mmCIF file of C-alpha atoms in Angstrom:
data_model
loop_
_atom_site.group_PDB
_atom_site.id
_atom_site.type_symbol
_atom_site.label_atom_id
_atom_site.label_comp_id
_atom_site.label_asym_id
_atom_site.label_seq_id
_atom_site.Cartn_x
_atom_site.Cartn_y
_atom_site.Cartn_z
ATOM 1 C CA UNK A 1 -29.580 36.196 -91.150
ATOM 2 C CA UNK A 2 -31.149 34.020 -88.986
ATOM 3 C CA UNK A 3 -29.486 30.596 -87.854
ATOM 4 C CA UNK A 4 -30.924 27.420 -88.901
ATOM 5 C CA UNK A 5 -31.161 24.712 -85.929
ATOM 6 C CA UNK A 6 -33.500 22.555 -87.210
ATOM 7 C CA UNK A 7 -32.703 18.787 -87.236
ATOM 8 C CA UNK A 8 -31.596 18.440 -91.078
ATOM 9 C CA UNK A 9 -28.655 20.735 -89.954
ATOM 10 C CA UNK A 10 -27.851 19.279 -86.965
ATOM 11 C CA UNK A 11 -24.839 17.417 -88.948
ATOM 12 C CA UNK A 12 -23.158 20.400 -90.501
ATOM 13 C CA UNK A 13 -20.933 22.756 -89.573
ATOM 14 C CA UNK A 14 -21.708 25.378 -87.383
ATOM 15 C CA UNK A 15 -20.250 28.795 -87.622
ATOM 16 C CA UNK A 16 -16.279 29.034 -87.973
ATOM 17 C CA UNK A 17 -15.763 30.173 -84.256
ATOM 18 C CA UNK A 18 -17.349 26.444 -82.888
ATOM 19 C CA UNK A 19 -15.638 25.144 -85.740
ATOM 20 C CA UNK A 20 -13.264 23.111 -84.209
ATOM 21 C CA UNK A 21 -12.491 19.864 -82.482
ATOM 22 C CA UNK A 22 -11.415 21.722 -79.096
ATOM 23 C CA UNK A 23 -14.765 23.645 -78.802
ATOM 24 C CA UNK A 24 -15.952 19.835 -79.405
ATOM 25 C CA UNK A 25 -14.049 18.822 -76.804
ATOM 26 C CA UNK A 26 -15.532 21.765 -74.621
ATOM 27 C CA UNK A 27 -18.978 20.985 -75.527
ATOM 28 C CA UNK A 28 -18.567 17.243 -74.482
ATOM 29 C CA UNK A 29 -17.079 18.268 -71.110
ATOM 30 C CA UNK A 30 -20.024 19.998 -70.387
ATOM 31 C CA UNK A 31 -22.287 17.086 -71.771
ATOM 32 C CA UNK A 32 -20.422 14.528 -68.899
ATOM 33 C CA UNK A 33 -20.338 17.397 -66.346
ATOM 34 C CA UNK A 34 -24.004 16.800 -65.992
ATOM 35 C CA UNK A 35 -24.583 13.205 -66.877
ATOM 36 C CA UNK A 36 -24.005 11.345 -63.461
ATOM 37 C CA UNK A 37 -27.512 11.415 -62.013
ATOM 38 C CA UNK A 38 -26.886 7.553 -61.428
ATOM 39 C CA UNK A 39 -24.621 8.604 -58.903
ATOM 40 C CA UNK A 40 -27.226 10.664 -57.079
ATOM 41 C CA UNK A 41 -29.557 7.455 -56.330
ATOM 42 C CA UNK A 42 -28.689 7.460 -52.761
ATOM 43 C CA UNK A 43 -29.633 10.902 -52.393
ATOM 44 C CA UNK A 44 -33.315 10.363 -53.154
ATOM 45 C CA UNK A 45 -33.866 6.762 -52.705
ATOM 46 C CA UNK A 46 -35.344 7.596 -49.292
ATOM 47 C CA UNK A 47 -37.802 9.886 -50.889
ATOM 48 C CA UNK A 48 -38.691 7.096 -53.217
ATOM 49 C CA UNK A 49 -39.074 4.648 -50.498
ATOM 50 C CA UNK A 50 -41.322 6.569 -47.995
ATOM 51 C CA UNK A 51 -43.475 8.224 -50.757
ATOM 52 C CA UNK A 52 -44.267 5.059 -52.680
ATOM 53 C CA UNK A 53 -43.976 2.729 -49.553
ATOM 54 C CA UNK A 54 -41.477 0.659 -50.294
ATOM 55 C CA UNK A 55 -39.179 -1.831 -47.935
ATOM 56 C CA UNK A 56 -35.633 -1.963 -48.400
ATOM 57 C CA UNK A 57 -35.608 -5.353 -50.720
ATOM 58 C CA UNK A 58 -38.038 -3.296 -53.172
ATOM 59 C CA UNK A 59 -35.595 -0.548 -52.983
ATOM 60 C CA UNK A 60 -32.072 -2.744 -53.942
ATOM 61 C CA UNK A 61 -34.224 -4.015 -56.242
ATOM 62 C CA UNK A 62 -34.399 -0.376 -57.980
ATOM 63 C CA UNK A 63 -31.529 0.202 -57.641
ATOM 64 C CA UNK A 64 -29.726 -3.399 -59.182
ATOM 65 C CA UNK A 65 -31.909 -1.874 -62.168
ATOM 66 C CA UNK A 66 -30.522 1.200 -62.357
ATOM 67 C CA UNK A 67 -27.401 -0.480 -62.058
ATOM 68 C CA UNK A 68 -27.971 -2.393 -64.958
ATOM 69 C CA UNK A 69 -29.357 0.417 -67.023
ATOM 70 C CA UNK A 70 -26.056 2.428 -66.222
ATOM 71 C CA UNK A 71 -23.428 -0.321 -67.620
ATOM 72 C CA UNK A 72 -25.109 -2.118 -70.466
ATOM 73 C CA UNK A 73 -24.082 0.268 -73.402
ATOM 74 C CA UNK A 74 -24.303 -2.017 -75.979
ATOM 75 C CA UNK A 75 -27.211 -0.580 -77.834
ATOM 76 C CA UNK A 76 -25.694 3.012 -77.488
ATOM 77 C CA UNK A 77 -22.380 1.727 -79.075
ATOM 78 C CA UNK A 78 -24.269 -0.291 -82.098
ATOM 79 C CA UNK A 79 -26.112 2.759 -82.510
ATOM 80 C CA UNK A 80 -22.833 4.912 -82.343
ATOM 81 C CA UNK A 81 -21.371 2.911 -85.190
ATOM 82 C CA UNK A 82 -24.074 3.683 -87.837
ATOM 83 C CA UNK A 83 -25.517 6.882 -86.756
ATOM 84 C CA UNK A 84 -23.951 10.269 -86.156
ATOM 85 C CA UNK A 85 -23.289 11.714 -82.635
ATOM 86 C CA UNK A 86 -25.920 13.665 -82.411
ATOM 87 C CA UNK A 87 -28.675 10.608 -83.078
ATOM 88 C CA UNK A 88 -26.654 9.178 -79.846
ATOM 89 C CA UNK A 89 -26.939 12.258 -77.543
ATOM 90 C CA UNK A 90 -30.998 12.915 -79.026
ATOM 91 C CA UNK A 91 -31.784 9.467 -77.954
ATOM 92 C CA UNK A 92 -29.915 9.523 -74.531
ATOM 93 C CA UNK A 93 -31.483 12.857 -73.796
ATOM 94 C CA UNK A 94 -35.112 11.560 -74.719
ATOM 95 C CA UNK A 95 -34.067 8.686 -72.152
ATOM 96 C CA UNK A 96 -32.933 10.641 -69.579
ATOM 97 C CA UNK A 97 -36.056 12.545 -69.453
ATOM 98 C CA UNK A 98 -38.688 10.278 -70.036
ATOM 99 C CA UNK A 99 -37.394 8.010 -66.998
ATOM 100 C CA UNK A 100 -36.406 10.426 -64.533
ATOM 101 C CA UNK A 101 -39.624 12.560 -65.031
ATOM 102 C CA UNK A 102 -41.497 9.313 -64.617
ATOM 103 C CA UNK A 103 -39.823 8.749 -61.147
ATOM 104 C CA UNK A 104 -40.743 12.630 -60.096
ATOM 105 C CA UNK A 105 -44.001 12.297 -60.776
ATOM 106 C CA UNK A 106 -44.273 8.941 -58.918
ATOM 107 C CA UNK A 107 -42.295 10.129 -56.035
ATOM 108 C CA UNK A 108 -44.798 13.522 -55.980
ATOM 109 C CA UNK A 109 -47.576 11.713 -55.730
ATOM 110 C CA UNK A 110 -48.968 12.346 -59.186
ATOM 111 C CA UNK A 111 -52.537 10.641 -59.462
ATOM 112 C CA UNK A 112 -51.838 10.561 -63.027
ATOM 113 C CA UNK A 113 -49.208 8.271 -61.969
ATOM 114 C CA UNK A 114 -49.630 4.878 -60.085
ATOM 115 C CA UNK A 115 -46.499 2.636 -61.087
ATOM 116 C CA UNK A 116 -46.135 -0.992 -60.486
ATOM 117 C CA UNK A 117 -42.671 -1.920 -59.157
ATOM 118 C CA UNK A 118 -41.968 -3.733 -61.948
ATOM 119 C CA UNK A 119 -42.839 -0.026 -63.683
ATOM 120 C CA UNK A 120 -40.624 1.718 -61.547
ATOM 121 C CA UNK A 121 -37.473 -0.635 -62.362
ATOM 122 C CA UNK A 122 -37.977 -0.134 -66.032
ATOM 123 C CA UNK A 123 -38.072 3.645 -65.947
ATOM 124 C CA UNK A 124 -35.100 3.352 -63.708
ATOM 125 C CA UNK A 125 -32.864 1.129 -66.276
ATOM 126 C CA UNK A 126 -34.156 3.612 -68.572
ATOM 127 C CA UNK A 127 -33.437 6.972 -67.004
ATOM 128 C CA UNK A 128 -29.666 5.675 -66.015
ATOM 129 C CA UNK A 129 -28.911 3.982 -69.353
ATOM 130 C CA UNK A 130 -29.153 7.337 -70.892
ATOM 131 C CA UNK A 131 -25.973 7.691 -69.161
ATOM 132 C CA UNK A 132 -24.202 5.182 -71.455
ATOM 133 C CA UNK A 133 -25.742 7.081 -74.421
ATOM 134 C CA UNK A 134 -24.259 10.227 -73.782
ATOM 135 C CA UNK A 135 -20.486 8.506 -72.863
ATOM 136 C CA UNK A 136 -20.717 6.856 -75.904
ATOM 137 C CA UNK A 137 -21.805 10.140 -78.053
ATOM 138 C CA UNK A 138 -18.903 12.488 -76.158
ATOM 139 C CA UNK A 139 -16.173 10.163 -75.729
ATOM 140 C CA UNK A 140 -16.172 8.461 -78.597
ATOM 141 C CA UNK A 141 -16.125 11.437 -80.669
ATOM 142 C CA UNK A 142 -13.280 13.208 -78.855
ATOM 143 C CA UNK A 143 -11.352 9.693 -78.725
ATOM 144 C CA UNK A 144 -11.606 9.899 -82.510
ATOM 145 C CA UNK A 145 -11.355 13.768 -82.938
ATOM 146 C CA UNK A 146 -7.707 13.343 -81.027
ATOM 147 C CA UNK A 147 -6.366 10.124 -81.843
ATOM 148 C CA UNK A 148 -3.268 10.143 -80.262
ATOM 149 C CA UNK A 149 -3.502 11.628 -77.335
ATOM 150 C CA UNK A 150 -6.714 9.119 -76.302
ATOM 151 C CA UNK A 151 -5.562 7.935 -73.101
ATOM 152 C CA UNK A 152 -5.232 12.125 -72.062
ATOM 153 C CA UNK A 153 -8.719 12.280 -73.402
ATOM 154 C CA UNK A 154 -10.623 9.403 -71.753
ATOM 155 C CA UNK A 155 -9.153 10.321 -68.498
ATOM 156 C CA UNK A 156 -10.314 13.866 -67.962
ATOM 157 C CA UNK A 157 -13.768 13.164 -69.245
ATOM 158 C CA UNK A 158 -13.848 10.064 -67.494
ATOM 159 C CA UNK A 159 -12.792 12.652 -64.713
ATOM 160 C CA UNK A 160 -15.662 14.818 -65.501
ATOM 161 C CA UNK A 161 -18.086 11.776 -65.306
ATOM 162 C CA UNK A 162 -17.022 10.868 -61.592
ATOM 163 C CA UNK A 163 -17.625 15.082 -61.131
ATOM 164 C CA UNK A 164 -21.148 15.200 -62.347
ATOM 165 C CA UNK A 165 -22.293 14.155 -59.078
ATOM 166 C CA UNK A 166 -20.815 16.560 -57.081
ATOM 167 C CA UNK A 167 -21.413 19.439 -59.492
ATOM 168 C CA UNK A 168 -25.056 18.473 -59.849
ATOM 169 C CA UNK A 169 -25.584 18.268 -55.928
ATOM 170 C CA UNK A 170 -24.442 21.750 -56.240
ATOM 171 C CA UNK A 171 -26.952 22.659 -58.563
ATOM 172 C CA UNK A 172 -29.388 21.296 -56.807
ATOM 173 C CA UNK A 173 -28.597 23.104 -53.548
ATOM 174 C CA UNK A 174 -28.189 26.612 -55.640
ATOM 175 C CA UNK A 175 -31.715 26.059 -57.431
ATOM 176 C CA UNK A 176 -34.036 24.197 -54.545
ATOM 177 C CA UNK A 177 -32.500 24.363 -51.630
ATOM 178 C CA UNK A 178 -32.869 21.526 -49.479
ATOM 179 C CA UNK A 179 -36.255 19.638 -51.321
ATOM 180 C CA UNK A 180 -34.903 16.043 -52.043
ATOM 181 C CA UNK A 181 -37.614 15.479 -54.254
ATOM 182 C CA UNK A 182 -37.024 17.858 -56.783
ATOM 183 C CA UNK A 183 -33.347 16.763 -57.042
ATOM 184 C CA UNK A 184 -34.851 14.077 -59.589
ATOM 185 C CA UNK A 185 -36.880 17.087 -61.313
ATOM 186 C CA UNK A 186 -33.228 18.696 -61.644
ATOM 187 C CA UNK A 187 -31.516 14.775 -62.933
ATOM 188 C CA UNK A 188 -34.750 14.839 -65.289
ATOM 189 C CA UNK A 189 -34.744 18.634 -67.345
ATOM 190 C CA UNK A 190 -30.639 19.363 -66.591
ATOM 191 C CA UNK A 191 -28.820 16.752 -68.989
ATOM 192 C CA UNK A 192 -31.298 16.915 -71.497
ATOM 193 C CA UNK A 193 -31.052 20.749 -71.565
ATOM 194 C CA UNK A 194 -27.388 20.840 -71.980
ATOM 195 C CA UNK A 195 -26.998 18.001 -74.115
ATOM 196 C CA UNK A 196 -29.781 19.451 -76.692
ATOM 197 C CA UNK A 197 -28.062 22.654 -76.175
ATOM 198 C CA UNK A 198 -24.441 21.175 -77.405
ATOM 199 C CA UNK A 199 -26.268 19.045 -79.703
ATOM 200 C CA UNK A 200 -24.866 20.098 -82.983
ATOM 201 C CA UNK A 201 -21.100 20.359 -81.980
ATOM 202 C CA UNK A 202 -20.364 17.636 -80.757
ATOM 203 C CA UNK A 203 -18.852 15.715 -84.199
ATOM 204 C CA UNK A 204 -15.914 14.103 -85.671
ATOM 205 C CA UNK A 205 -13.857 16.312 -87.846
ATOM 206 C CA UNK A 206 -12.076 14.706 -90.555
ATOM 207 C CA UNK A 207 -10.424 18.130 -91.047
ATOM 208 C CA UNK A 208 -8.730 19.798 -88.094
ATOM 209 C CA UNK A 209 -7.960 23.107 -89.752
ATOM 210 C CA UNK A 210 -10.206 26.224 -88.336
ATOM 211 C CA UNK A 211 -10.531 29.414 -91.166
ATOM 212 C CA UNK A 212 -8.211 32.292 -90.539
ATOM 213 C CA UNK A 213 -6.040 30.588 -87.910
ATOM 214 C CA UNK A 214 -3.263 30.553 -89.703
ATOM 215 C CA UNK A 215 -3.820 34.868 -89.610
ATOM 216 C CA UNK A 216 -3.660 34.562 -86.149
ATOM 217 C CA UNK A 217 -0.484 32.696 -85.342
ATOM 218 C CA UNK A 218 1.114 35.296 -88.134
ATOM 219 C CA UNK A 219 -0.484 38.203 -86.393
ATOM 220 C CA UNK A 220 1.060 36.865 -83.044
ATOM 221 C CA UNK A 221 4.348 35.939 -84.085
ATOM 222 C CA UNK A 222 4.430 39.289 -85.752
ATOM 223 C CA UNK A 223 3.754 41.123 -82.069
ATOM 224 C CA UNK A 224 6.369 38.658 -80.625
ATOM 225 C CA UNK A 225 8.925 39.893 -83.376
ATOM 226 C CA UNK A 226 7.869 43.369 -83.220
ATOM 227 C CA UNK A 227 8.749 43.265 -79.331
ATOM 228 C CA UNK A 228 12.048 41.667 -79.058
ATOM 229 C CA UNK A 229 13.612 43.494 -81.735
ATOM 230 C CA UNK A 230 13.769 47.085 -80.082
ATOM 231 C CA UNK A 231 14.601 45.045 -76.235
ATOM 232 C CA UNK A 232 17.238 43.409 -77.610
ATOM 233 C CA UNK A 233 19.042 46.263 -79.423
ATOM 234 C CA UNK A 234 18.514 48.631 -76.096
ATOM 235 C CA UNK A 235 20.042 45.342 -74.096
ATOM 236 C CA UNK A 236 23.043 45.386 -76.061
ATOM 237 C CA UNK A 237 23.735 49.090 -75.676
ATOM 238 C CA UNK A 238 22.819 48.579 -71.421
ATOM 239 C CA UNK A 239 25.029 46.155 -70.675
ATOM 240 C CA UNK A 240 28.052 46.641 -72.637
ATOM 241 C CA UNK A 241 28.133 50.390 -72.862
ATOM 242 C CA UNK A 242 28.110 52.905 -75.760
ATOM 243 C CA UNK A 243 31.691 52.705 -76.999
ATOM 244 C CA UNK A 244 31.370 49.994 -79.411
ATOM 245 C CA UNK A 245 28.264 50.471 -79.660
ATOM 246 C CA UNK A 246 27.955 50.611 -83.510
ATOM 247 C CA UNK A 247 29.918 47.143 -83.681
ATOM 248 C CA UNK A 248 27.711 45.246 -81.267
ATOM 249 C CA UNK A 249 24.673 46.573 -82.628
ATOM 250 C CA UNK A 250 25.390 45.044 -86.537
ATOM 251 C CA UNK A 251 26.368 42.141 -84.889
ATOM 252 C CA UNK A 252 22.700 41.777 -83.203
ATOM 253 C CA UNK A 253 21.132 42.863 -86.484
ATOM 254 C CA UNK A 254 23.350 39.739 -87.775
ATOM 255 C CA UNK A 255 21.726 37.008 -85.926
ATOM 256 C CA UNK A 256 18.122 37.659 -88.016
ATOM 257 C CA UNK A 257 19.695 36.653 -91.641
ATOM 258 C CA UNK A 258 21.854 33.881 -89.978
ATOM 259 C CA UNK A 259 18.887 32.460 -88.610
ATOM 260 C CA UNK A 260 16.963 33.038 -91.260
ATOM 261 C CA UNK A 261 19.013 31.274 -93.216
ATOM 262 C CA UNK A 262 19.515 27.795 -91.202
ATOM 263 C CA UNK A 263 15.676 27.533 -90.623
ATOM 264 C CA UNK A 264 14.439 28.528 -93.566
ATOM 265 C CA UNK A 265 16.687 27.370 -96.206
ATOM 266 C CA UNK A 266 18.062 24.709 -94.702
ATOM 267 C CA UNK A 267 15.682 23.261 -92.490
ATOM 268 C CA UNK A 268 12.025 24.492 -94.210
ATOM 269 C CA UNK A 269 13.418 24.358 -97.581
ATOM 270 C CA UNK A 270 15.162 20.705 -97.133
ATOM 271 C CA UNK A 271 12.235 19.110 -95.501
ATOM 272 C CA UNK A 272 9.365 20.375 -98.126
ATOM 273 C CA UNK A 273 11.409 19.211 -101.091
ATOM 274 C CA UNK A 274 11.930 15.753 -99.114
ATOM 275 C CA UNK A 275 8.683 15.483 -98.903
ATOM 276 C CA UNK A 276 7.097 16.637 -102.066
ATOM 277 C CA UNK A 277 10.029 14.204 -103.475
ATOM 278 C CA UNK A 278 8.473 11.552 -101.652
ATOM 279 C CA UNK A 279 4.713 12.388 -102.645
ATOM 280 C CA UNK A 280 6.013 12.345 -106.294
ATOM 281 C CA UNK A 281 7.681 8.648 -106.057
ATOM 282 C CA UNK A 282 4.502 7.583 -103.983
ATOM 283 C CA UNK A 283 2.248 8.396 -107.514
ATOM 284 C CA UNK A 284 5.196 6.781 -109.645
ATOM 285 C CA UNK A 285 6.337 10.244 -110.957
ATOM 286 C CA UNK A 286 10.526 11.552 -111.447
ATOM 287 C CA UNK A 287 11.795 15.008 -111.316
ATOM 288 C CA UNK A 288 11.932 16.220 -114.486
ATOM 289 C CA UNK A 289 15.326 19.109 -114.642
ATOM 290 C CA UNK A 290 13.602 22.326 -114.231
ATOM 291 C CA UNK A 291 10.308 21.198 -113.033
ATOM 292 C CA UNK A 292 9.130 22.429 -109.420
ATOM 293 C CA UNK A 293 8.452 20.685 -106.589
ATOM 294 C CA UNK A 294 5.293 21.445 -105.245
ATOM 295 C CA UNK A 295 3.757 19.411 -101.657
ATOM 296 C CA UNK A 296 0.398 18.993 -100.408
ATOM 297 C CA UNK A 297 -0.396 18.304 -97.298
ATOM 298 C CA UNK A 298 0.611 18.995 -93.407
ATOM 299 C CA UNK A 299 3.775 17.118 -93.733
ATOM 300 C CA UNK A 300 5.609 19.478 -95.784
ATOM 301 C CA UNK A 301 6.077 21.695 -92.941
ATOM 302 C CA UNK A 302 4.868 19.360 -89.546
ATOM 303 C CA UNK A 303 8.374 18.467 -89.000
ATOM 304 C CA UNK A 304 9.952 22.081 -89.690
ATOM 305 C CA UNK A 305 7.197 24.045 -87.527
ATOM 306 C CA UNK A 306 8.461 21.434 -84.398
ATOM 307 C CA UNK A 307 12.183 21.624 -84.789
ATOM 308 C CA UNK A 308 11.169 25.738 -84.712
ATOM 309 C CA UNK A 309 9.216 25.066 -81.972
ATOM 310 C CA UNK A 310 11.718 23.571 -80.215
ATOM 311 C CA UNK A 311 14.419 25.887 -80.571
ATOM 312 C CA UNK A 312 11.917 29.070 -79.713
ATOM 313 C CA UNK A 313 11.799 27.176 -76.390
ATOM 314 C CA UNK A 314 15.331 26.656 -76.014
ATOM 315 C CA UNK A 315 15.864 30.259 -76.654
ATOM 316 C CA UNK A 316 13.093 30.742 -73.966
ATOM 317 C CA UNK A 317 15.173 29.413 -71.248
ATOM 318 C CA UNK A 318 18.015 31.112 -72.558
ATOM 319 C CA UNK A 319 15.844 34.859 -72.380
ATOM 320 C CA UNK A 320 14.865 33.226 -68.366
ATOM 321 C CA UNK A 321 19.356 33.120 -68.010
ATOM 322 C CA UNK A 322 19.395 36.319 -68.994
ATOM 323 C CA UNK A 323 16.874 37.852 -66.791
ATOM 324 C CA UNK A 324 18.157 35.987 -63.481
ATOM 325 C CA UNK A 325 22.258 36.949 -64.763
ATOM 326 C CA UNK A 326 20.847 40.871 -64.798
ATOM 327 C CA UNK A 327 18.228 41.018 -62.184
ATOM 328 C CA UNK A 328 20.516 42.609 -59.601
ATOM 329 C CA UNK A 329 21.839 45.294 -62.699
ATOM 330 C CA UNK A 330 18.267 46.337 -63.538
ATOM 331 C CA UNK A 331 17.615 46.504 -59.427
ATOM 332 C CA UNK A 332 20.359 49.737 -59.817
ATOM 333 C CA UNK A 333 20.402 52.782 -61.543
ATOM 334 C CA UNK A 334 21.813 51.673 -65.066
ATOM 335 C CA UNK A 335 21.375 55.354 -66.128
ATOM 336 C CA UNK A 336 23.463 56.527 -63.049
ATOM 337 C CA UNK A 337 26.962 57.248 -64.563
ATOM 338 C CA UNK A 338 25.620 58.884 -67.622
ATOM 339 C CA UNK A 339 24.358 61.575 -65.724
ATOM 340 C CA UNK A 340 27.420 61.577 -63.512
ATOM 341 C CA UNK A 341 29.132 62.106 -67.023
ATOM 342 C CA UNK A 342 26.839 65.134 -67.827
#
């Protein structure tokens, strides 16, 4: 079956493995990884100025405009409040490339091409505003996507922004070499490329739940289980000997019903017939005796999963106690006096 990536689609989920707001959060790192070519103007402004003969008030003049193209993001955040992401990233891409590939063939010499100053300032503005188009499109959507951790989320891709320049000048060295001029052929064709390429995955997900991943936290905290049971039981039976062996070892198997009990019963069971209690009450309904309680939603186990959560880490450090207390025993021969015995 072949995939459909026409623009009708562009707003729908993709496949289950992209679909998720971290892989959006991937996509838009890449997006601002290349976005800063307005950081690069002092790289090529001296190509600009000796191929289109310019002095050096023509050239601040280019670049106040590029200046101004790279912080007024008022139409891409009007636009970002009506339309999709993916309108926002189209438009900054079609931007990006229509100004920047203006200014390449200018700089080359193009006879196709004879700009005007004021020309040259307005495919400037327009080249760096895409800039503002794509911030709007990425950040806004992971802001959004992870709500309370936004401060976290601003700063690295802010992070990434102030990057693009460097990671683009490596680029550029890796793919031309040392030709200034075609470092504004690279700002041109790069961001569009990999903004067109991340296009469709870059959303806001009103639901944060990915198929099948509740499988794969069972599957793991089945391998987790599966390994600690057999260590802990061979532990017991290293340390303290086989002589009461038989005693210690129920006493191990003990601990999984105990605990069992206290987190499942009393903590899982208590805190999904709070809330369902509550859910019931919010919709005016009582408890009927006899009728089940039944809750919807990720509250009826958010605040059980993080007490459990909590205590697997506290018994974490305690596992790290253990293996500094016995490094120096497992350093020895722990099977020595058994053979002695034999």
């Amino acid at each position: 079956m072949k995939a459909d990536f026409s623009l009708k689609n562009l707003g729908k989920t993709p496949t289950p493995f992209f679909n998720g707001r971290w892989f959006t959060a991937f996509a838009s790192i890449l997006i601002l990884s290349v976005s800063g070519g307005t950081y690069l103007f002092g790289l090529y402004s001296q190509h600009v100025k000796s191929s289109l003969g310019y002095d050096q008030t023509t050239l601040n003049l280019l670049s106040f405009f590029k200046d101004v193209g790279a912080n007024v993001g008022i139409i891409a955040g009007l636009i970002n409040e009506v339309c999709p992401p993916w309108v926002v990233l189209l438009i900054g891409s079609l931007m990006n490339f229509s100004g920047y590939i203006y200014l390449w063939l200018a700089v080359n010499g193009d006879e196709l091409v004879k700009p005007q100053v004021w020309q040259m300032c307005l495919c400037l503005m327009i080249g760096a505003n895409s800039q503002t188009f794509t911030n709007t499109g990425a950040l806004v959507t992971c802001v959004k996507n992870f709500p309370e951790s936004r401060g976290i989320v601003i700063g690295l891709l802010k992070g990434f922004v102030g990057l693009s320049g460097a990671i683009i000048t490596q680029l550029f060295h890796a793919i031309y070499g040392n030709n200034g001029k075609s470092l504004v052929l690279l700002i041109a064709w790069l961001p569009p490329f990999v903004c067109c390429a991340l296009l469709r995955y870059v959303r806001v997900l009103k639901a944060m739940g990915v198929p099948s991943v509740l499988d794969v936290a069972l599957a793991i905290l089945g391998f987790c289980f599966g390994a600690m049971a057999p260590l802990i039981f061979s532990i017991i039976s290293e340390l303290f000997g086989l002589k009461h062996y038989a005693t210690l070892l129920n006493f191990g198997g003990a601990a999984s019903p105990i605990g069992a009990y206290v987190f499942n019963v009393r903590l899982v069971g208590h805190f999904y017939d709070k809330e369902a209690l509550r859910q019931m009450a919010a919709l005016g309904l009582f408890r009927k005796p006899g009728d089940h309680l039944t809750c919807i939603g990720i509250e009826c186990y958010r605040s059980s999963f993080l007490i459990i959560a909590a205590a697997s880490f506290v018994g974490c450090i305690i596992s790290y106690i253990l293996v500094l207390r016995t490094r120096k025993f497992y350093k020895g021969d722990i099977y020595k006096k058994f053979r002695e015995q034999e």
